[in-house]
C-alpha positions as a printed NumPy array, in Angstrom:
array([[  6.631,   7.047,  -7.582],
       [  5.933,  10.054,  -9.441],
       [  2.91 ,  11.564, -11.001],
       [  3.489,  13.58 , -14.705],
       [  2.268,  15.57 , -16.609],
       [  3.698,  16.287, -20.032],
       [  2.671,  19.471, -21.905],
       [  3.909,  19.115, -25.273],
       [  3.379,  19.136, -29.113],
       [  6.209,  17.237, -30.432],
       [  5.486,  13.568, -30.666],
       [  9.053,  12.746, -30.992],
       [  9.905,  14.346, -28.073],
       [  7.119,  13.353, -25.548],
       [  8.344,   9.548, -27.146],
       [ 12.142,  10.469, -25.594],
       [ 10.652,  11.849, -22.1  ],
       [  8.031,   8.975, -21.802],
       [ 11.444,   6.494, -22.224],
       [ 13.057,   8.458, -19.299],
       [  9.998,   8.07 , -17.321],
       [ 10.395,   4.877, -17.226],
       [ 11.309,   3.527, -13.271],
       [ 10.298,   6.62 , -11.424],
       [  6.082,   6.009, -12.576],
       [  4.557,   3.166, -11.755],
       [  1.561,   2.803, -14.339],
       [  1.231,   4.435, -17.742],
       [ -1.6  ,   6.669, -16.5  ],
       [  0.111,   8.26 , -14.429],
       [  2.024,   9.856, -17.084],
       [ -0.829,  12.466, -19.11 ],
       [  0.165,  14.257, -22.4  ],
       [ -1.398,  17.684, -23.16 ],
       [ -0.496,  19.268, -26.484],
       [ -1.75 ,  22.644, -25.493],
       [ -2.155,  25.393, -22.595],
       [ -6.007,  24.638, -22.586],
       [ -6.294,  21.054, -22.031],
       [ -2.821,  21.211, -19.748],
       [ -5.002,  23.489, -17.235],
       [ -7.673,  21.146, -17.298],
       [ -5.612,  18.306, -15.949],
       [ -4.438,  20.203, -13.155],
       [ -7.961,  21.528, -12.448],
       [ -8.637,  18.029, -11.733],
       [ -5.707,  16.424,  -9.811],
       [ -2.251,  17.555,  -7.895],
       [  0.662,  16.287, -10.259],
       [  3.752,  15.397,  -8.529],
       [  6.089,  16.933, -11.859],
       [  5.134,  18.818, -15.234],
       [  7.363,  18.761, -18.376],
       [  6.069,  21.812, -20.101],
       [  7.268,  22.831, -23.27 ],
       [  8.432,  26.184, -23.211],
       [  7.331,  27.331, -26.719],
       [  3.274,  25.738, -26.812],
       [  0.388,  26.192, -28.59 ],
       [ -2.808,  27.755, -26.32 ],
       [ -5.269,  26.026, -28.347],
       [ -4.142,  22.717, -30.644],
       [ -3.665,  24.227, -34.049],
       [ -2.237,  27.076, -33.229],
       [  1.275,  28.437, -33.382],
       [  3.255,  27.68 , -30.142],
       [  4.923,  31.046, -28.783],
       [  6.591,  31.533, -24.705],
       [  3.948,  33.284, -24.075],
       [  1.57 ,  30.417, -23.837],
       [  3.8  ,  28.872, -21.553],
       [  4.516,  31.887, -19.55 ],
       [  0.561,  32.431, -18.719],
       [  0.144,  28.438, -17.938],
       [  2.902,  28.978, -15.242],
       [  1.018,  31.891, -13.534],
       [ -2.535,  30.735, -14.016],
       [ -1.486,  27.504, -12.056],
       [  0.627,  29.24 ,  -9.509],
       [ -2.415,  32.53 ,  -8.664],
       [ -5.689,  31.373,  -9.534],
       [ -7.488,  28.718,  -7.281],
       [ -9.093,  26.967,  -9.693],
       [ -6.015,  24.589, -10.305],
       [ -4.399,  22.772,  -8.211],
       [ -0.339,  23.893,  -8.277],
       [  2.188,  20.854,  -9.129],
       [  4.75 ,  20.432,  -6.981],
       [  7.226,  21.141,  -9.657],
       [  7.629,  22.025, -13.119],
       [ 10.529,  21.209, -15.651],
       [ 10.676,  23.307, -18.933],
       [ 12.012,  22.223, -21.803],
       [ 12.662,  23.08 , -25.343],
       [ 14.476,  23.15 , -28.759],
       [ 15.235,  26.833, -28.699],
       [ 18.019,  28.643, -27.018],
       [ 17.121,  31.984, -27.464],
       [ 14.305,  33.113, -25.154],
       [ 12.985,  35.923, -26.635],
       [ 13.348,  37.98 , -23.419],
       [ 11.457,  35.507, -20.958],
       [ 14.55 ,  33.451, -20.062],
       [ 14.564,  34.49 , -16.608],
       [ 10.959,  34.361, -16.1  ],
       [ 11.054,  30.616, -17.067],
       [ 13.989,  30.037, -14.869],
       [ 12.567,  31.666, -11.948],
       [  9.5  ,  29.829, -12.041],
       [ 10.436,  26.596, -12.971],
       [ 12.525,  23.643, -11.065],
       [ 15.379,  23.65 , -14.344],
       [ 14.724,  24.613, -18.389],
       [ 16.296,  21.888, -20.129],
       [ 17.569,  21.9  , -23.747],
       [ 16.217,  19.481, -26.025],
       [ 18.728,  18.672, -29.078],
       [ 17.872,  15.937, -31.771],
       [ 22.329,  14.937, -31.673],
       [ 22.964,  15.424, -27.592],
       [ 21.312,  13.247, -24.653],
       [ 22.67 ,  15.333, -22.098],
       [ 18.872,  16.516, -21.849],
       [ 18.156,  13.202, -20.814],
       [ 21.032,  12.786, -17.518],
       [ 19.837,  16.101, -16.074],
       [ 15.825,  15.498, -16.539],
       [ 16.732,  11.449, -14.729],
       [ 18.907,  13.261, -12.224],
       [ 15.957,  15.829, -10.992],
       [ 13.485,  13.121, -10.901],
       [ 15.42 ,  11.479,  -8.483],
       [ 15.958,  14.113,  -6.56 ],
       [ 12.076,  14.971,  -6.811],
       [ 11.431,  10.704,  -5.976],
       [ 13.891,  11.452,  -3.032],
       [ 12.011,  14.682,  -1.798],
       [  8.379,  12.973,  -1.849],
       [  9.578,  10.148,  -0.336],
       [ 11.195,  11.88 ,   2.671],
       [  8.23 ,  14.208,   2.92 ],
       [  5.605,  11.617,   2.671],
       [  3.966,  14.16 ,   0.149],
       [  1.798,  12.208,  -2.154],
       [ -1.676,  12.894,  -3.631],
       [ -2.163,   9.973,  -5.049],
       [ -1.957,   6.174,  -3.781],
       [  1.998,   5.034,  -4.333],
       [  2.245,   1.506,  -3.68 ],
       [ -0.419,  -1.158,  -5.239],
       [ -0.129,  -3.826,  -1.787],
       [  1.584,  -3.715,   1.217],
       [  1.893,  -6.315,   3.535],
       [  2.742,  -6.389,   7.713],
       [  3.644,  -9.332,   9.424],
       [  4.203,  -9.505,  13.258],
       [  7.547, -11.57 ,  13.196],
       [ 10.571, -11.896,  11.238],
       [ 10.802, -15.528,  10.885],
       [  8.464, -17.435,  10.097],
       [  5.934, -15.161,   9.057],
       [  7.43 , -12.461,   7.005],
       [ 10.241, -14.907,   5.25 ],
       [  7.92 , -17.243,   4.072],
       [  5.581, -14.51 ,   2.959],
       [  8.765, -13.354,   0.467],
       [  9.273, -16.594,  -0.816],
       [  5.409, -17.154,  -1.097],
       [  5.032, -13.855,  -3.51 ],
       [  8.244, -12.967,  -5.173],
       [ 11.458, -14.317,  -5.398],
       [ 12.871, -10.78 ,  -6.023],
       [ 13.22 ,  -8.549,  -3.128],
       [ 15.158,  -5.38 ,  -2.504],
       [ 15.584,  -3.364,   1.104],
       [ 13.699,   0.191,   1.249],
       [ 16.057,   2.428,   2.704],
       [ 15.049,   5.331,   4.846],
       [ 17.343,   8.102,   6.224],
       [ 14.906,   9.032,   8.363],
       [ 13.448,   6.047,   9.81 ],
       [ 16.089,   3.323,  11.302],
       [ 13.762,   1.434,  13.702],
       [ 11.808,  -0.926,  10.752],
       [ 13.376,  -2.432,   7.445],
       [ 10.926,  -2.171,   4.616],
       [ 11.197,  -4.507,   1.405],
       [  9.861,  -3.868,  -1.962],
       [  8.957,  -6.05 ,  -5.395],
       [  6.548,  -6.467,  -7.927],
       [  3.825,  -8.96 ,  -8.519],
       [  2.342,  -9.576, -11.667],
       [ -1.404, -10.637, -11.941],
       [ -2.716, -12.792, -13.909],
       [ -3.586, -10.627, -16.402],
       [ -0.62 ,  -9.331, -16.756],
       [ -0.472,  -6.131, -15.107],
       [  2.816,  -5.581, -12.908],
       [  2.348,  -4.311,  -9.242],
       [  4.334,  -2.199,  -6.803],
       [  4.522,  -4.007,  -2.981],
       [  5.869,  -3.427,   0.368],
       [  6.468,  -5.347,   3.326],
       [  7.923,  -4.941,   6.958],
       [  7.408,  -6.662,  10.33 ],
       [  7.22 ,  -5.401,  13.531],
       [  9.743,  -5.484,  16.211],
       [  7.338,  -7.319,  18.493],
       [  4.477,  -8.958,  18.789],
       [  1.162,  -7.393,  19.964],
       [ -1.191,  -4.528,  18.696],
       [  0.612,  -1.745,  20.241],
       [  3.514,  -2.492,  17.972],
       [  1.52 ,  -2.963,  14.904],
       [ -0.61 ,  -0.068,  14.98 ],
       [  2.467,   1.699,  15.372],
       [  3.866,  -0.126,  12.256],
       [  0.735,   0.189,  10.252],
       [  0.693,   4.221,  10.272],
       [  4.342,   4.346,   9.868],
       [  3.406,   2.582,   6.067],
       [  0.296,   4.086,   5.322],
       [  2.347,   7.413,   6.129],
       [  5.163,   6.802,   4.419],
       [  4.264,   4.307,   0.705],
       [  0.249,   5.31 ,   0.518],
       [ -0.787,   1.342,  -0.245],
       [ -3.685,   0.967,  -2.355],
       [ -4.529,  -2.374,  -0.36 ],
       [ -3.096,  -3.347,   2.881],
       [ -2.801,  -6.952,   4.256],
       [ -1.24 ,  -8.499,   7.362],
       [ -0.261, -12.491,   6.72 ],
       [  0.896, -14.785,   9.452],
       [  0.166, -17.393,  12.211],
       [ -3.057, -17.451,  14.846],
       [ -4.5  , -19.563,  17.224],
       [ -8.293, -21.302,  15.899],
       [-11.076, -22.376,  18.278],
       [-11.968, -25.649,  18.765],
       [-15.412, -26.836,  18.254],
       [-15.484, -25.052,  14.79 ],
       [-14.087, -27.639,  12.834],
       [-11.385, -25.707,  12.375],
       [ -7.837, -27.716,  12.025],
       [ -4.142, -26.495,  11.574],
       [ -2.79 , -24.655,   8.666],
       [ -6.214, -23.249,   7.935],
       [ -7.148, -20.125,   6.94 ],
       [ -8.937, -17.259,   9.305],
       [ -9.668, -14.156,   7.284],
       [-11.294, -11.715,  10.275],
       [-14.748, -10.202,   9.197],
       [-14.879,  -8.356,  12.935],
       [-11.782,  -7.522,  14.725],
       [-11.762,  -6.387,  18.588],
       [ -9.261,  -5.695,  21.444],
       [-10.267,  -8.68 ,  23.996],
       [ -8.598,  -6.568,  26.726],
       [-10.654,  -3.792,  26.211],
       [-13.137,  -3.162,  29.453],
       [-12.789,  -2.335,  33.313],
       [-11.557,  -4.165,  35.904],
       [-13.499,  -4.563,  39.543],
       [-13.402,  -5.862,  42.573],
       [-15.972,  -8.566,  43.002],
       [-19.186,  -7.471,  45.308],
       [-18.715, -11.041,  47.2  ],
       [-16.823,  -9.876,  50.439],
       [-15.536, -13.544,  50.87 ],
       [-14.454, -13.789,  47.295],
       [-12.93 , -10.44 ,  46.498],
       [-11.672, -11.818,  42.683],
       [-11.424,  -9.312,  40.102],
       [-14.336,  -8.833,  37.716],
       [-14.029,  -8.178,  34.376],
       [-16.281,  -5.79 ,  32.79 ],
       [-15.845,  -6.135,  28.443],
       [-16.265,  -2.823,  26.435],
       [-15.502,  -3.907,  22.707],
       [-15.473,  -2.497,  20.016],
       [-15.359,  -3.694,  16.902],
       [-13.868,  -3.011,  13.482],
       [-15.119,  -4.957,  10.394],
       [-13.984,  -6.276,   7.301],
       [-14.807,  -3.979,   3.858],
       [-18.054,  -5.731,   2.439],
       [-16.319,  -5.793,  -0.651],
       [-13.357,  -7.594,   0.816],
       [-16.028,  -9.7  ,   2.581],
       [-17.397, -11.188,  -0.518],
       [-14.411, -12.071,  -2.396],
       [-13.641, -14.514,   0.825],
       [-16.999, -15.998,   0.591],
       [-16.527, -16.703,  -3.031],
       [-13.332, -18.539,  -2.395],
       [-14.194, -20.548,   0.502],
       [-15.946, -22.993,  -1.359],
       [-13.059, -23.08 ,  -4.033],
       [-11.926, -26.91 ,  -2.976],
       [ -9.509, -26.483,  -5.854],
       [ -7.59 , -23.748,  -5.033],
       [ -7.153, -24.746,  -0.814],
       [ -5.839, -28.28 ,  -2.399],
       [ -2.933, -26.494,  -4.854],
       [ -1.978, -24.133,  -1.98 ],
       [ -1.479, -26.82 ,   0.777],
       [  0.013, -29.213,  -2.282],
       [  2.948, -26.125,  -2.988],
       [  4.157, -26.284,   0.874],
       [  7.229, -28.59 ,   1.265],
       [  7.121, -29.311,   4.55 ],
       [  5.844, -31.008,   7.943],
       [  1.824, -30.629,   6.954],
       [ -1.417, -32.3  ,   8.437],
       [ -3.705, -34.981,   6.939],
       [ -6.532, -32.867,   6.609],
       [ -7.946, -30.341,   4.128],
       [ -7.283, -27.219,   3.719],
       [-10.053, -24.928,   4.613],
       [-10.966, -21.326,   4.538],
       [-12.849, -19.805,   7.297],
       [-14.585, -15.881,   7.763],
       [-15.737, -15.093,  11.314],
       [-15.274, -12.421,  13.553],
       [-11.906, -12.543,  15.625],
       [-10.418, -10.738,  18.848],
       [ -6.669,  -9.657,  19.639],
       [ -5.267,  -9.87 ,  23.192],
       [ -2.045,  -9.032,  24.662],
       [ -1.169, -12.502,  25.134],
       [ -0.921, -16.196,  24.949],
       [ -3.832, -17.719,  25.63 ],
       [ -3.929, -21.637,  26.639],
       [ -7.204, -20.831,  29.358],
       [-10.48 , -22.634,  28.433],
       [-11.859, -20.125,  30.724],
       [-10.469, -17.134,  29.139],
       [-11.507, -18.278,  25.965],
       [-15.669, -18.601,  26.983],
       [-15.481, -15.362,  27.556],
       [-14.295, -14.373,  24.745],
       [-16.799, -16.464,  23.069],
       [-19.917, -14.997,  25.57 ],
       [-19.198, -12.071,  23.425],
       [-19.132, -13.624,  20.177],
       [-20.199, -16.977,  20.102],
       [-19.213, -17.715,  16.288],
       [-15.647, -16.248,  16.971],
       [-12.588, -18.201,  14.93 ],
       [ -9.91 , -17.688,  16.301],
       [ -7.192, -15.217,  17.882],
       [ -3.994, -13.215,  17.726],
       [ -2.327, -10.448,  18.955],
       [ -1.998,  -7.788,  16.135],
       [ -5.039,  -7.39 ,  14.419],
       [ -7.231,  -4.728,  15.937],
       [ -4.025,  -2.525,  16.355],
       [ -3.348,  -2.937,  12.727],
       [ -7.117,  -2.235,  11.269],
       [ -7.53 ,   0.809,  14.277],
       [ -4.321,   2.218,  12.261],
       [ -5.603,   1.962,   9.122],
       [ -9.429,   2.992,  10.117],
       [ -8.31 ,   5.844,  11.465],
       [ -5.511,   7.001,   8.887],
       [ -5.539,  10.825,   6.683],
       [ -6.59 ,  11.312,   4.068],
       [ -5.422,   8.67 ,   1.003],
       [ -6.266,   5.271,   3.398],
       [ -6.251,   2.209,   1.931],
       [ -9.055,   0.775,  -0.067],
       [ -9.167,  -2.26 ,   1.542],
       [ -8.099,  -3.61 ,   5.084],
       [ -7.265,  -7.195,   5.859],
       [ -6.226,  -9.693,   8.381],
       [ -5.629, -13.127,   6.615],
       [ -3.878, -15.746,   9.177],
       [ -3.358, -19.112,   9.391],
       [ -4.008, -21.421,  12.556],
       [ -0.553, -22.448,  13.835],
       [ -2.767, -23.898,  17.469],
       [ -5.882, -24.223,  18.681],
       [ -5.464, -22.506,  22.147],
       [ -4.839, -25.133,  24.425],
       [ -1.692, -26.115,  26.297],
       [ -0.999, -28.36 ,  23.756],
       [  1.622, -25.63 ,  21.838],
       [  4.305, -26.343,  19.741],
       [  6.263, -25.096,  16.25 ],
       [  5.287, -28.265,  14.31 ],
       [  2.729, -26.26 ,  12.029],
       [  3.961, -22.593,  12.306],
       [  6.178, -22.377,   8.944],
       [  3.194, -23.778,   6.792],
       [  0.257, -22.046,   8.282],
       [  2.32 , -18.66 ,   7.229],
       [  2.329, -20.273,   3.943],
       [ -1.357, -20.49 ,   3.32 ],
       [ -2.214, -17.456,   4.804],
       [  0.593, -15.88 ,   2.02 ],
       [ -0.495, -18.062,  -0.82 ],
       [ -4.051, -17.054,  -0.347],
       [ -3.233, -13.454,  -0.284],
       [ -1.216, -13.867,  -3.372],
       [ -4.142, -15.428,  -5.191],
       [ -5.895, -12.704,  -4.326],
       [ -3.712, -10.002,  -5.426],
       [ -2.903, -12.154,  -8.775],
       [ -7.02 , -12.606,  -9.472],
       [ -9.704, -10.542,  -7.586],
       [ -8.373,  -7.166,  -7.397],
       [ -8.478,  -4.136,  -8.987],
       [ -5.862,  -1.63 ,  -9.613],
       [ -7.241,   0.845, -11.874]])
């Protein structure tokens, strides 16, 4: 979505462009109204606007009387001098079609000068039709300056995990499409919170399992929709011993490639068995993040409701939240062996998966504009054993959804 700035003095008229706004911003603030040169410059001394509307005939200081060449010296201060930061476009408009002699300055320095007239909306087609094209330009680019999306979401499989995420948070969805990008299908919506505010969200799943695939996802979103918060949902395998049963809910607080490490012959010469030599390295949870979980652990209330709206094959117990660290491997794991080593490295460990650490590395190590916020919230589908089946996969991707969506709804912030 696009970022404006509206340099005007006519509140009838900035009324009219802020109703043809509408659909290509997402919040209100990121439309700004300046009603002279002065306080226009020190907006863009401050931030990189996607699009200004400037008024072609504006006053330099409020008060006084608006003349072209106001306008005219706004355009070149932004362009020349380095202490603003140049919009990627500019739009002029104005009531007047006489010029005075600076009509082809304006139009060689601005995108299109537009014609405002109180009896004729044709104003109104051509200033919707460049903003698409300027919606269309940033989004091919990837060009942003500012974060575009409120939440995105990543799920390692199609079905169950990313279907029942849609019908866990919206029951509106539309496809993104991408000229350039054929290999992933992106989704999009918008999820109010509870107090009311309407967000922007986007969601894709990877082609496979695995954290190769996932990292490769993750950057492909950051890159492309600049999330504000990014989430992966889904299914994992829990631990025994922990208490922990199926359906519940593992948010990761540490995250670590359980393949990572050497490989060695053993020093025995009449057991030459590989050795395994662990080099992890972890990546942890924001502490912010980290404390909203540990407030809602203990929220009995809120684990009942979300196991209560699954209709479906469920078990007798409670729901439960758990926060512990967590690794990633490569594969299926059904080894009690495997599985104490895993846990000589982290002995409170909850469980494992297979996306995770590819998915945070992405995001960790992202440019500039990461998300706020990583996190891994899955739900335990098996407790890695040989004891696998389906039974419990389509509702443990509906807690780990329904908790992210209370989340969203209630605990974060999106100013």
């Amino acid at each position: 979505m696009l970022t404006v700035l509206i340099v005007d003095d006519t509140q009838e008229k900035i009324s009219e462009i802020r109703n043809v706004l509408e659909g290509f911003v997402s919040h209100p603030e990121d439309v700004q109204i300046c009603g002279c040169v002065r306080s226009a410059l020190k907006e863009c001394a401050k931030k990189r606007y996607d699009l200004v509307i400037l008024d072609l005939f504006i006053p330099k200081i409020e008060g006084e009387v608006p003349a072209p060449e106001n306008a005219k010296s706004f355009l070149k201060l932004i362009k020349d001098d380095d202490d603003y930061i140049c919009p990627l476009f500019v739009i002029g408009i104005t009531r007047k079609k006489s010029l005075d002699g600076y009509a082809s300055f304006f139009e060689s320095e601005t995108l299109q000068v537009l014609f405002y007239a109180d009896n004729d909306d044709s104003w109104k087609e051509k200033l919707i039709n460049r903003m698409g094209y300027l919606m269309r330009v940033k989004q091919n680019l990837g060009t942003t300056y500012d974060y575009d999306y409120d939440i995105a979401i990543i799920n390692a499989l199609q079905f169950p995990e990313h279907e029942i995420m849609r019908q866990v948070m919206a029951s509106k969805w539309k496809e993104v499409i991408l000229d350039d990008d054929k290999t992933t299908t992106y989704y999009e919506t918008k999820i109010q919170t509870n107090s009311g505010q309407w967000l922007r969200c986007i969601s894709c799943y990877a082609p496979q399992m695995a954290s190769v695939a996932s990292a490769a996802l993750t950057t492909k979103l950051i890159l492309r929709f600049h999330p504000r918060y990014l989430f992966m949902t889904g299914i994992c395998a829990g631990l025994k011993g922990n208490g922990i049963g199926y359906g519940d809910i593992l948010v990761a607080t540490q995250v670590w490639d359980g393949m990572s490490g050497k490989y060695k012959d053993g020093k025995d010469d009449e057991n030459q068995e590989m050795i395994f030599e662990p080099d992890y390295r972890q990546i942890s949870l924001n502490p912010a993040m980290h404390n909203i979980i540990n407030r809602l652990k203990d929220k009995v209330d809120l684990c009942s409701s979300i196991k209560d709206s699954f209709n479906g094959s469920k078990p007798d117990t409670p729901l439960k939240i758990y926060a512990g660290p967590m690794t990633s491997v490569p594969a299926v794991i059904a080894s009690e062996t495997k599985i104490a080593d895993l846990k000589a490295h982290a002995r409170k460990i909850i469980g494992l998966e297979m996306e995770s650490y590819g998915f945070f590395y992405a995001a960790e190590h992202a440019h500039h504009l990461k998300p706020m916020y990583t996190a891994s919230i899955k739900s335990v589908s098996d407790l890695a054993d040989t004891n696998k089946s389906d039974d419990y996969q389509s509702y443990a991707s509906h807690t780990s959804a329904s908790l992210l969506k209370y989340i969203i709804q209630n605990e974060l912030s999106f100013k």
